[in-house]
Short mmCIF file of N, CA, C and O in Angstrom, two decimals:
data_model
loop_
_atom_site.label_atom_id
_atom_site.label_comp_id
_atom_site.label_asym_id
_atom_site.label_seq_id
_atom_site.Cartn_x
_atom_site.Cartn_y
_atom_site.Cartn_z
N MET A 17 131.54 185.02 90.61
CA MET A 17 132.96 184.79 90.77
C MET A 17 133.09 182.71 90.61
O MET A 17 133.99 182.76 89.68
N MET A 18 131.77 182.41 91.26
CA MET A 18 131.99 180.64 90.67
C MET A 18 131.85 181.10 89.66
O MET A 18 132.31 179.72 88.19
N ARG A 19 131.19 181.52 88.91
CA ARG A 19 130.97 181.23 87.02
C ARG A 19 132.46 181.36 85.80
O ARG A 19 132.99 180.43 85.57
N PHE A 20 133.48 182.38 86.90
CA PHE A 20 134.64 182.71 86.23
C PHE A 20 135.71 181.37 86.33
O PHE A 20 136.19 180.91 85.75
N LEU A 21 135.24 180.87 87.80
CA LEU A 21 136.25 179.35 88.28
C LEU A 21 135.64 178.98 87.54
O LEU A 21 136.35 177.59 87.45
N ARG A 22 134.75 178.46 87.08
CA ARG A 22 134.62 177.29 86.22
C ARG A 22 134.79 176.98 84.92
O ARG A 22 134.97 175.92 84.22
N ALA A 23 134.19 178.08 84.20
CA ALA A 23 134.56 178.77 82.79
C ALA A 23 137.06 178.96 82.84
O ALA A 23 136.97 178.49 81.47
N ALA A 24 137.82 179.35 84.25
CA ALA A 24 138.40 179.50 84.10
C ALA A 24 139.06 178.34 83.06
O ALA A 24 140.51 178.40 82.01
N PRO A 25 138.95 176.88 83.74
CA PRO A 25 139.70 175.69 82.57
C PRO A 25 139.42 175.35 81.54
O PRO A 25 140.05 175.68 80.71
N LEU A 26 138.20 176.31 80.09
CA LEU A 26 137.78 175.51 78.86
C LEU A 26 138.62 177.64 78.44
O LEU A 26 138.81 177.01 77.59
N MET A 27 139.04 178.76 79.42
CA MET A 27 139.05 179.30 78.72
C MET A 27 141.57 179.08 78.35
O MET A 27 141.78 179.23 77.44
N ALA A 28 141.78 179.14 79.95
CA ALA A 28 142.87 178.49 79.04
C ALA A 28 143.22 177.09 78.02
O ALA A 28 144.33 177.35 77.80
N THR A 29 142.12 176.92 78.72
CA THR A 29 142.51 175.94 76.71
C THR A 29 142.32 176.22 75.66
O THR A 29 143.32 176.22 74.79
N LEU A 30 141.32 177.41 76.27
CA LEU A 30 141.22 178.32 74.42
C LEU A 30 142.12 179.00 74.43
O LEU A 30 143.24 178.96 72.90
N LEU A 31 143.37 179.56 75.18
CA LEU A 31 144.61 180.30 75.08
C LEU A 31 145.69 179.51 74.80
O LEU A 31 146.53 180.15 73.94
N LEU A 32 145.80 178.38 74.91
CA LEU A 32 146.63 177.44 74.66
C LEU A 32 146.68 177.25 73.36
O LEU A 32 147.48 176.71 72.15
N ALA A 33 145.49 176.99 73.00
CA ALA A 33 145.25 175.90 71.67
C ALA A 33 145.40 177.60 70.44
O ALA A 33 145.35 177.42 69.48
N ALA A 34 144.89 178.81 70.63
CA ALA A 34 145.42 179.88 70.05
C ALA A 34 147.05 180.55 69.91
O ALA A 34 147.57 180.62 69.33
N CYS A 35 147.57 179.67 71.21
CA CYS A 35 149.43 179.24 71.09
C CYS A 35 150.24 178.53 70.17
O CYS A 35 151.05 178.68 70.15
N ALA A 36 149.19 177.44 70.05
CA ALA A 36 149.61 176.32 69.19
C ALA A 36 150.02 176.50 67.96
O ALA A 36 150.59 175.98 66.67
N THR A 37 149.50 177.57 66.96
CA THR A 37 149.41 177.63 65.63
C THR A 37 149.40 179.61 65.79
O THR A 37 149.36 180.32 66.28
N ASP A 38 150.48 179.60 64.17
CA ASP A 38 150.19 180.90 64.06
C ASP A 38 148.26 181.15 63.49
O ASP A 38 148.98 183.15 62.33
N GLY A 39 148.08 180.74 63.18
CA GLY A 39 146.87 181.04 62.91
C GLY A 39 147.00 181.82 61.13
O GLY A 39 145.90 181.26 60.62
N THR A 40 147.76 180.72 59.66
CA THR A 40 147.95 180.54 59.12
C THR A 40 147.23 178.71 58.54
O THR A 40 147.75 178.31 59.44
N SER A 41 146.63 178.76 57.87
CA SER A 41 146.78 177.83 57.08
C SER A 41 147.39 177.08 55.38
O SER A 41 146.55 178.03 54.75
N SER A 42 148.62 176.21 55.75
CA SER A 42 148.36 176.32 53.75
C SER A 42 147.25 174.72 52.87
O SER A 42 148.36 174.74 52.34
N GLY A 43 147.00 174.32 54.44
CA GLY A 43 146.63 173.05 53.58
C GLY A 43 145.55 173.09 52.81
O GLY A 43 144.69 173.88 52.76
N VAL A 44 145.58 171.94 52.09
CA VAL A 44 143.90 170.94 51.59
C VAL A 44 143.05 169.93 51.85
O VAL A 44 143.98 169.74 53.25
N GLY A 45 141.51 169.98 52.08
CA GLY A 45 141.15 168.54 53.09
C GLY A 45 139.93 168.88 52.25
O GLY A 45 139.27 169.33 51.54
N MET A 46 139.89 168.43 52.88
CA MET A 46 138.12 167.36 52.61
C MET A 46 137.06 167.84 53.58
O MET A 46 137.38 167.28 54.76
N SER A 47 135.94 168.13 53.42
CA SER A 47 134.93 167.91 54.72
C SER A 47 135.04 166.66 55.53
O SER A 47 135.08 165.26 55.57
N ASN A 48 134.30 166.66 56.93
CA ASN A 48 134.57 165.29 57.75
C ASN A 48 132.83 164.43 57.07
O ASN A 48 133.31 163.37 56.85
N ARG A 49 131.95 165.07 56.47
CA ARG A 49 130.95 165.10 55.43
C ARG A 49 131.65 163.71 54.09
O ARG A 49 131.18 162.50 53.99
N GLU A 50 132.88 164.55 53.57
CA GLU A 50 133.21 163.78 52.24
C GLU A 50 134.16 162.17 52.79
O GLU A 50 133.69 160.92 52.53
N LEU A 51 134.40 163.04 53.76
CA LEU A 51 135.02 161.52 54.44
C LEU A 51 134.63 160.77 55.00
O LEU A 51 135.15 159.23 54.92
N ALA A 52 133.61 160.84 55.96
CA ALA A 52 132.39 159.95 56.68
C ALA A 52 132.01 158.83 55.00
O ALA A 52 132.53 157.64 55.97
N SER A 53 131.82 159.36 54.28
CA SER A 53 131.09 158.44 53.62
C SER A 53 132.14 158.06 52.30
O SER A 53 131.67 157.56 51.28
N ALA A 54 133.06 158.31 52.60
CA ALA A 54 134.58 158.28 51.25
C ALA A 54 135.06 156.53 51.44
O ALA A 54 134.78 155.71 52.09
N GLU A 55 135.41 155.95 50.05
CA GLU A 55 135.68 154.52 50.03
C GLU A 55 136.92 154.89 49.28
O GLU A 55 137.64 155.42 48.30
N PRO A 56 138.19 154.75 50.42
CA PRO A 56 139.36 155.23 50.45
C PRO A 56 139.99 154.39 48.77
O PRO A 56 139.62 153.60 48.10
N LEU A 57 140.48 155.63 48.27
CA LEU A 57 140.91 154.68 46.82
C LEU A 57 141.96 154.19 46.84
O LEU A 57 143.07 154.53 47.48
N LYS A 58 141.91 153.12 46.37
CA LYS A 58 143.23 151.35 46.18
C LYS A 58 144.87 152.56 45.45
O LYS A 58 145.82 151.70 45.92
N GLU A 59 144.33 153.27 44.53
CA GLU A 59 145.76 153.82 44.39
C GLU A 59 144.78 154.91 43.43
O GLU A 59 144.19 155.49 43.30
N ILE A 60 146.13 156.45 43.53
CA ILE A 60 146.27 157.59 43.11
C ILE A 60 146.65 157.12 41.08
O ILE A 60 145.73 158.87 40.82
N GLY A 61 147.00 156.93 40.59
CA GLY A 61 147.08 157.20 39.14
C GLY A 61 148.70 157.45 39.25
O GLY A 61 149.68 157.97 39.34
N SER A 62 148.83 157.95 37.71
CA SER A 62 149.77 157.96 37.22
C SER A 62 150.43 159.30 36.85
O SER A 62 151.19 159.65 36.57
N GLY A 63 148.95 160.32 36.62
CA GLY A 63 149.27 161.22 36.37
C GLY A 63 150.13 162.31 37.35
O GLY A 63 150.58 161.89 38.68
N PRO A 64 150.66 163.69 37.16
CA PRO A 64 151.09 164.47 37.70
C PRO A 64 150.44 164.28 40.06
O PRO A 64 149.49 164.14 39.35
N LEU A 65 151.29 165.07 40.48
CA LEU A 65 150.54 164.71 41.44
C LEU A 65 150.10 166.00 41.92
O LEU A 65 151.15 166.96 41.97
N THR A 66 149.15 166.35 42.97
CA THR A 66 148.52 167.69 43.21
C THR A 66 148.06 167.06 44.79
O THR A 66 148.24 166.03 46.05
N PRO A 67 148.59 168.64 45.36
CA PRO A 67 148.21 167.87 46.75
C PRO A 67 146.59 167.57 46.68
O PRO A 67 145.76 166.68 47.66
N GLN A 68 145.69 168.33 45.84
CA GLN A 68 144.02 167.99 45.85
C GLN A 68 144.38 165.72 45.97
O GLN A 68 143.27 165.12 45.91
N SER A 69 144.93 165.68 44.91
CA SER A 69 145.22 164.36 44.27
C SER A 69 145.55 163.38 45.15
O SER A 69 145.47 161.62 45.07
N LEU A 70 146.15 164.10 46.43
CA LEU A 70 146.24 162.77 47.97
C LEU A 70 145.21 162.97 49.17
O LEU A 70 145.28 162.31 49.44
N LEU A 71 144.28 163.47 48.17
CA LEU A 71 142.59 163.05 48.88
C LEU A 71 141.77 161.96 49.13
O LEU A 71 142.04 162.47 47.75
N GLY A 72 141.02 161.68 49.74
CA GLY A 72 140.17 160.78 49.51
C GLY A 72 141.29 158.71 49.43
O GLY A 72 140.37 157.84 48.91
N VAL A 73 142.75 158.88 49.43
CA VAL A 73 143.67 157.77 49.12
C VAL A 73 144.00 157.07 50.34
O VAL A 73 143.50 157.15 51.42
N ALA A 74 143.85 155.89 50.49
CA ALA A 74 144.52 154.59 51.06
C ALA A 74 145.84 154.80 51.43
O ALA A 74 146.27 155.70 50.39
N PRO A 75 146.17 154.82 52.61
CA PRO A 75 147.46 154.81 52.88
C PRO A 75 148.00 153.88 52.52
O PRO A 75 150.22 154.85 51.78
N SER A 76 148.23 152.36 51.78
CA SER A 76 149.01 152.16 50.49
C SER A 76 149.64 152.58 48.95
O SER A 76 149.78 152.39 48.51
N ALA A 77 148.00 153.37 48.99
CA ALA A 77 148.20 154.27 47.91
C ALA A 77 149.20 155.07 48.23
O ALA A 77 149.81 155.56 47.00
N LEU A 78 149.52 155.91 49.22
CA LEU A 78 150.23 156.68 49.15
C LEU A 78 151.85 157.19 48.46
O LEU A 78 152.24 157.04 48.41
N SER A 79 151.50 155.68 50.14
CA SER A 79 152.71 155.03 49.57
C SER A 79 153.95 154.25 48.73
O SER A 79 154.66 153.95 48.29
N ALA A 80 152.31 153.77 47.56
CA ALA A 80 152.95 153.63 46.46
C ALA A 80 153.47 154.16 45.96
O ALA A 80 154.13 154.29 44.26
N ARG A 81 152.89 155.60 45.48
CA ARG A 81 153.54 156.71 44.58
C ARG A 81 154.44 157.55 45.68
O ARG A 81 155.43 158.15 44.71
N LEU A 82 154.60 157.97 46.97
CA LEU A 82 155.54 158.24 47.06
C LEU A 82 156.99 157.70 48.17
O LEU A 82 157.61 157.68 48.75
N GLY A 83 156.60 156.52 48.33
CA GLY A 83 157.75 155.46 49.05
C GLY A 83 157.00 155.60 49.99
O GLY A 83 155.97 156.39 50.99
N GLU A 84 157.73 154.95 51.44
CA GLU A 84 157.43 155.43 53.00
C GLU A 84 158.01 156.45 53.74
O GLU A 84 158.68 157.35 53.37
N PRO A 85 156.70 157.30 54.31
CA PRO A 85 157.19 158.26 55.30
C PRO A 85 158.62 158.46 55.73
O PRO A 85 158.94 157.76 56.13
N ALA A 86 158.83 160.01 56.13
CA ALA A 86 160.01 160.22 57.20
C ALA A 86 159.25 159.77 58.92
O ALA A 86 160.04 159.12 59.29
N PHE A 87 158.46 159.96 58.57
CA PHE A 87 157.31 159.78 60.38
C PHE A 87 156.23 159.50 59.93
O PHE A 87 155.51 159.90 58.80
N LYS A 88 155.52 158.52 61.14
CA LYS A 88 154.03 158.44 61.39
C LYS A 88 153.86 158.17 62.25
O LYS A 88 154.89 157.96 63.26
N ARG A 89 152.68 158.88 62.55
CA ARG A 89 152.59 158.92 63.89
C ARG A 89 151.08 158.45 64.25
O ARG A 89 150.32 158.70 63.24
N THR A 90 150.86 157.42 64.44
CA THR A 90 149.09 156.50 64.97
C THR A 90 148.83 156.71 66.37
O THR A 90 148.61 156.74 66.79
N GLU A 91 147.60 157.25 65.91
CA GLU A 91 146.30 157.87 67.36
C GLU A 91 145.23 156.34 67.26
O GLU A 91 145.39 155.85 65.72
N PRO A 92 144.31 156.02 67.76
CA PRO A 92 143.40 155.13 67.82
C PRO A 92 142.73 155.96 66.22
O PRO A 92 141.82 154.22 65.67
N GLN A 93 142.49 156.72 65.66
CA GLN A 93 141.16 156.83 64.73
C GLN A 93 141.57 158.09 63.31
O GLN A 93 141.33 157.65 62.82
N ALA A 94 143.08 157.48 63.79
CA ALA A 94 144.04 158.58 62.52
C ALA A 94 145.48 157.82 62.57
O ALA A 94 146.17 157.11 63.88
N GLU A 95 146.09 158.61 61.40
CA GLU A 95 147.57 158.20 61.69
C GLU A 95 147.63 159.94 60.74
O GLU A 95 147.12 160.33 60.40
N VAL A 96 149.09 160.29 60.78
CA VAL A 96 149.65 161.39 60.22
C VAL A 96 151.34 161.14 59.67
O VAL A 96 151.64 159.90 60.70
N TRP A 97 151.46 160.71 58.51
CA TRP A 97 152.35 160.79 58.30
C TRP A 97 153.36 162.37 57.25
O TRP A 97 152.92 163.38 57.31
N GLN A 98 154.60 162.01 57.48
CA GLN A 98 155.41 163.43 57.74
C GLN A 98 156.24 163.13 56.52
O GLN A 98 156.70 161.54 56.48
N TYR A 99 156.65 163.52 55.29
CA TYR A 99 157.29 163.15 54.43
C TYR A 99 158.32 164.69 54.49
O TYR A 99 158.34 165.58 54.61
N ALA A 100 159.53 164.64 54.14
CA ALA A 100 160.77 165.54 54.47
C ALA A 100 160.91 165.94 52.49
O ALA A 100 161.50 165.08 51.81
N GLY A 101 160.97 167.62 52.63
CA GLY A 101 161.68 168.00 51.42
C GLY A 101 162.69 169.25 51.68
O GLY A 101 163.42 168.31 52.55
N ALA A 102 162.80 169.27 50.36
CA ALA A 102 164.27 170.42 50.84
C ALA A 102 164.40 171.08 51.41
O ALA A 102 165.33 171.32 53.10
N ALA A 103 163.25 171.62 51.97
CA ALA A 103 163.17 173.00 53.18
C ALA A 103 162.12 172.87 53.22
O ALA A 103 161.07 174.21 54.14
N CYS A 104 161.20 171.68 53.30
CA CYS A 104 159.37 171.90 53.23
C CYS A 104 159.35 170.46 54.16
O CYS A 104 160.17 169.50 54.12
N SER A 105 157.76 169.99 55.44
CA SER A 105 157.99 168.97 55.64
C SER A 105 155.83 168.84 54.97
O SER A 105 155.53 169.71 55.07
N LEU A 106 155.96 168.10 54.53
CA LEU A 106 154.61 168.02 53.96
C LEU A 106 153.34 166.37 54.76
O LEU A 106 154.40 165.49 55.04
N PHE A 107 153.25 167.00 55.32
CA PHE A 107 152.06 166.22 56.50
C PHE A 107 150.74 165.58 55.67
O PHE A 107 149.97 166.97 54.78
N ILE A 108 150.07 164.46 55.28
CA ILE A 108 149.17 163.67 55.35
C ILE A 108 148.35 163.03 56.69
O ILE A 108 149.00 162.01 57.22
N TYR A 109 147.75 163.55 56.16
CA TYR A 109 146.43 163.26 57.81
C TYR A 109 145.81 162.20 56.84
O TYR A 109 144.62 162.63 56.51
N PHE A 110 145.63 161.15 57.92
CA PHE A 110 144.33 160.33 57.49
C PHE A 110 143.75 159.79 58.73
O PHE A 110 144.00 159.75 59.49
N TYR A 111 142.20 159.71 58.10
CA TYR A 111 141.31 159.65 59.83
C TYR A 111 140.18 158.09 58.90
O TYR A 111 140.12 157.54 57.99
N LYS A 112 139.08 158.00 60.00
CA LYS A 112 138.69 156.42 59.87
C LYS A 112 137.54 156.89 59.44
O LYS A 112 136.61 157.72 59.57
N THR A 113 137.02 156.22 58.07
CA THR A 113 135.75 156.62 56.94
C THR A 113 134.36 155.58 58.03
O THR A 113 134.70 154.90 59.21
N ASN A 114 133.29 156.20 57.54
CA ASN A 114 132.30 155.21 58.52
C ASN A 114 132.45 153.46 58.76
O ASN A 114 132.59 153.16 59.04
N SER A 115 133.71 153.08 57.19
CA SER A 115 133.77 151.87 57.04
C SER A 115 135.12 151.13 57.87
O SER A 115 134.86 149.68 58.31
N GLY A 116 135.21 152.21 58.51
CA GLY A 116 136.60 152.07 59.43
C GLY A 116 138.04 151.53 58.89
O GLY A 116 139.12 151.70 59.46
N ALA A 117 138.30 152.72 57.18
CA ALA A 117 139.08 152.21 56.43
C ALA A 117 139.68 153.76 56.53
O ALA A 117 139.46 154.43 57.01
N LEU A 118 140.98 153.77 56.99
CA LEU A 118 141.71 155.11 56.78
C LEU A 118 141.27 155.34 55.62
O LEU A 118 142.09 154.86 54.44
N ALA A 119 141.39 156.88 54.94
CA ALA A 119 141.73 157.86 53.76
C ALA A 119 142.24 159.24 54.47
O ALA A 119 142.10 159.07 55.27
N SER A 120 142.98 159.37 52.97
CA SER A 120 143.27 160.93 53.56
C SER A 120 142.41 161.39 53.11
O SER A 120 141.85 162.06 52.60
N SER A 121 142.62 162.70 54.64
CA SER A 121 141.42 163.66 54.51
C SER A 121 142.10 165.32 54.28
O SER A 121 141.42 166.44 54.14
N TYR A 122 143.46 165.42 54.72
CA TYR A 122 144.23 166.82 54.95
C TYR A 122 145.81 166.72 54.72
O TYR A 122 146.47 165.54 54.86
N VAL A 123 146.17 167.17 53.38
CA VAL A 123 147.32 167.70 53.52
C VAL A 123 148.05 168.93 53.93
O VAL A 123 147.16 170.12 53.19
N ASP A 124 148.94 168.80 54.52
CA ASP A 124 149.52 170.30 55.18
C ASP A 124 150.86 170.64 54.65
O ASP A 124 151.50 169.27 54.52
N ALA A 125 152.09 171.48 54.56
CA ALA A 125 152.78 171.82 54.86
C ALA A 125 153.49 173.15 55.45
O ALA A 125 153.14 173.72 55.54
N ARG A 126 154.63 172.70 55.76
CA ARG A 126 155.31 173.71 56.88
C ARG A 126 156.94 173.64 56.46
O ARG A 126 157.51 172.76 56.09
N LYS A 127 157.50 174.67 56.40
CA LYS A 127 158.97 174.28 56.49
C LYS A 127 159.68 174.55 56.94
O LYS A 127 158.87 173.95 58.90
N THR A 128 160.51 173.75 57.69
CA THR A 128 161.90 173.03 57.81
C THR A 128 162.23 173.93 59.72
O THR A 128 161.77 174.21 60.17
N LEU A 129 161.88 175.49 58.88
CA LEU A 129 162.30 176.76 60.19
C LEU A 129 160.99 177.29 60.14
O LEU A 129 161.43 178.31 61.17
N GLY A 130 159.58 177.00 60.09
CA GLY A 130 158.49 177.67 60.84
C GLY A 130 157.88 178.16 59.72
O GLY A 130 157.89 178.63 59.15
N GLY A 131 156.32 177.67 60.18
CA GLY A 131 155.46 178.34 59.20
C GLY A 131 154.55 177.65 58.13
O GLY A 131 155.67 176.43 57.75
N PRO A 132 153.51 178.17 57.68
CA PRO A 132 153.14 177.54 57.07
C PRO A 132 154.17 177.68 55.46
O PRO A 132 155.43 178.35 55.03
N ALA A 133 153.79 176.77 54.56
CA ALA A 133 154.83 176.72 52.87
C ALA A 133 153.45 175.80 52.01
O ALA A 133 152.37 175.09 52.09
N ASP A 134 154.06 176.64 51.05
CA ASP A 134 152.98 176.39 50.23
C ASP A 134 152.72 174.33 49.36
O ASP A 134 154.04 173.77 49.16
N PRO A 135 151.74 174.21 49.73
CA PRO A 135 151.62 172.23 49.73
C PRO A 135 151.86 172.19 48.92
O PRO A 135 153.04 170.85 48.37
N ALA A 136 151.97 172.31 47.04
CA ALA A 136 152.15 172.19 46.12
C ALA A 136 153.97 172.10 45.74
O ALA A 136 154.13 171.36 45.16
N ALA A 137 153.97 173.08 45.98
CA ALA A 137 155.85 173.01 46.03
C ALA A 137 156.65 172.20 46.71
O ALA A 137 157.62 171.65 46.39
N CYS A 138 156.12 172.00 48.53
CA CYS A 138 156.53 170.49 49.12
C CYS A 138 156.34 169.38 48.80
O CYS A 138 157.59 169.03 48.54
N LEU A 139 155.42 169.07 47.92
CA LEU A 139 154.82 168.10 47.34
C LEU A 139 155.85 167.59 46.19
O LEU A 139 156.46 166.95 45.96
N GLY A 140 156.62 168.96 45.94
CA GLY A 140 157.69 168.72 44.51
C GLY A 140 158.58 168.64 44.89
O GLY A 140 159.76 167.57 44.16
N GLU A 141 159.75 169.68 46.37
CA GLU A 141 161.04 168.93 46.64
C GLU A 141 160.15 167.14 47.55
O GLU A 141 161.27 166.87 47.47
N VAL A 142 159.38 166.67 47.72
CA VAL A 142 159.00 165.69 48.33
C VAL A 142 159.39 164.99 46.71
O VAL A 142 160.07 163.49 47.00
N GLU A 143 158.61 164.85 45.56
CA GLU A 143 158.90 163.67 45.31
C GLU A 143 160.49 163.96 44.23
O GLU A 143 161.04 162.98 43.45
N THR A 144 161.53 165.33 44.21
CA THR A 144 162.05 165.71 43.84
C THR A 144 163.26 164.44 44.34
O THR A 144 164.85 164.36 44.58
N LYS A 145 162.85 165.14 45.70
CA LYS A 145 163.57 164.55 47.21
C LYS A 145 163.49 162.53 46.74
O LYS A 145 165.12 161.58 46.66
N LYS A 146 162.82 162.13 46.12
CA LYS A 146 162.14 160.50 46.33
C LYS A 146 163.24 160.29 45.57
O LYS A 146 163.82 159.20 44.64
N SER A 147 163.72 160.97 43.96
CA SER A 147 163.72 160.25 43.07
C SER A 147 164.97 161.60 42.05
O SER A 147 164.51 162.39 41.29
N PRO A 148 166.02 161.73 42.63
CA PRO A 148 166.63 162.77 42.21
C PRO A 148 167.03 162.28 40.72
O PRO A 148 167.45 161.45 40.56
N ARG A 149 167.11 163.87 40.39
CA ARG A 149 168.12 163.89 39.36
C ARG A 149 169.36 163.81 38.85
O ARG A 149 170.25 163.61 39.67
N VAL A 150 169.09 163.53 37.39
CA VAL A 150 170.70 162.40 37.25
C VAL A 150 171.63 163.54 36.23
O VAL A 150 170.44 163.48 34.66
N SER A 151 172.49 163.68 36.36
CA SER A 151 172.32 164.78 35.17
C SER A 151 173.95 163.92 34.07
O SER A 151 174.28 163.08 34.54
#
């Protein structure tokens, strides 16, 4: 009985974590090892953007291509940036590397009404919203 009581807080934490997500992931990311040794790229380049092209970049490189995010959350070792598309939100997660610089290590997309979204399609929505078509 004592063993169960000691394990109860851990079990409750695991149950809450399972409830926080629907178990599906739509994102792309770098491994912790890749991120730790990465030197953040200062620019993304002028080619077409893909979720993978947003990995390993400095925050300044991302804002140079996509503009300022709609929302930023800053924590001691990380930042999360959110960009709004027409029917989705694109999330870029920055974590500190071994050198102390922030580098993007994960890109995810969520539908505005909930659930996972395709990161590539959402990135396209974000770019379209940033630069609306002129007719």
